Coordinates of C-alpha atoms in Angstrom, one line a residue:
X1 CA 0.8 18.0 -0.1
X2 CA 0.9 15.8 -3.4
X3 CA -2.2 13.7 -4.2
X4 CA -1.7 10.5 -6.3
X5 CA -4.3 8.2 -7.9
X6 CA -3.9 4.5 -7.2
X7 CA -5.3 2.3 -10.3
X8 CA -5.7 -1.4 -9.4
X9 CA -6.5 -3.6 -12.1
X10 CA -7.2 -6.9 -10.5
X11 CA -10.5 -6.4 -8.6
X12 CA -10.3 -9.9 -6.6
X13 CA -6.9 -8.8 -5.4
X14 CA -8.1 -5.3 -4.4
X15 CA -11.2 -7.1 -2.6
X16 CA -9.1 -9.2 -0.7
X17 CA -6.6 -6.1 0.4
X18 CA -9.7 -4.3 1.6
X19 CA -10.8 -7.0 3.6
X20 CA -7.7 -7.4 5.5
X21 CA -6.8 -3.8 6.1
X22 CA -7.2 -2.4 9.9
X23 CA -7.1 1.5 9.1
X24 CA -8.1 3.6 6.1
X25 CA -6.8 2.6 2.6
X26 CA -4.3 5.7 2.5
X27 CA -2.8 4.6 5.8
X28 CA -2.4 1.2 5.0
X29 CA -0.5 2.2 1.7
X30 CA 1.8 4.6 3.5
X31 CA 2.7 1.9 5.9
X32 CA 3.6 -0.7 3.4
X33 CA 5.7 2.0 1.5
X34 CA 7.6 2.6 4.9
X35 CA 8.0 -1.1 5.3
X36 CA 9.4 -1.6 1.9
X37 CA 11.7 1.5 2.3
X38 CA 13.0 0.1 5.6
X39 CA 13.6 -3.4 4.2
X40 CA 15.6 -2.1 1.3
X41 CA 17.8 0.2 3.6
X42 CA 18.6 -2.8 5.6
X43 CA 19.6 -4.8 2.6
X44 CA 21.8 -1.8 1.4
X45 CA 23.2 -1.1 4.6

C-alpha cells in the first residue's frame, strides 16, 4: 500500500471540509476520488 501526504493550504476550507465529513478523512477522500473518476468515465464513455 502506498501512502500519500495531503497538504491543504486553505485552513478555512479544510475546517469546513472536516465539519461535513461523515467518515474518517481518508475514506472521504477516497470516495471523492472514486466519484470524480466515475464522472469522468461517463463523460468519455
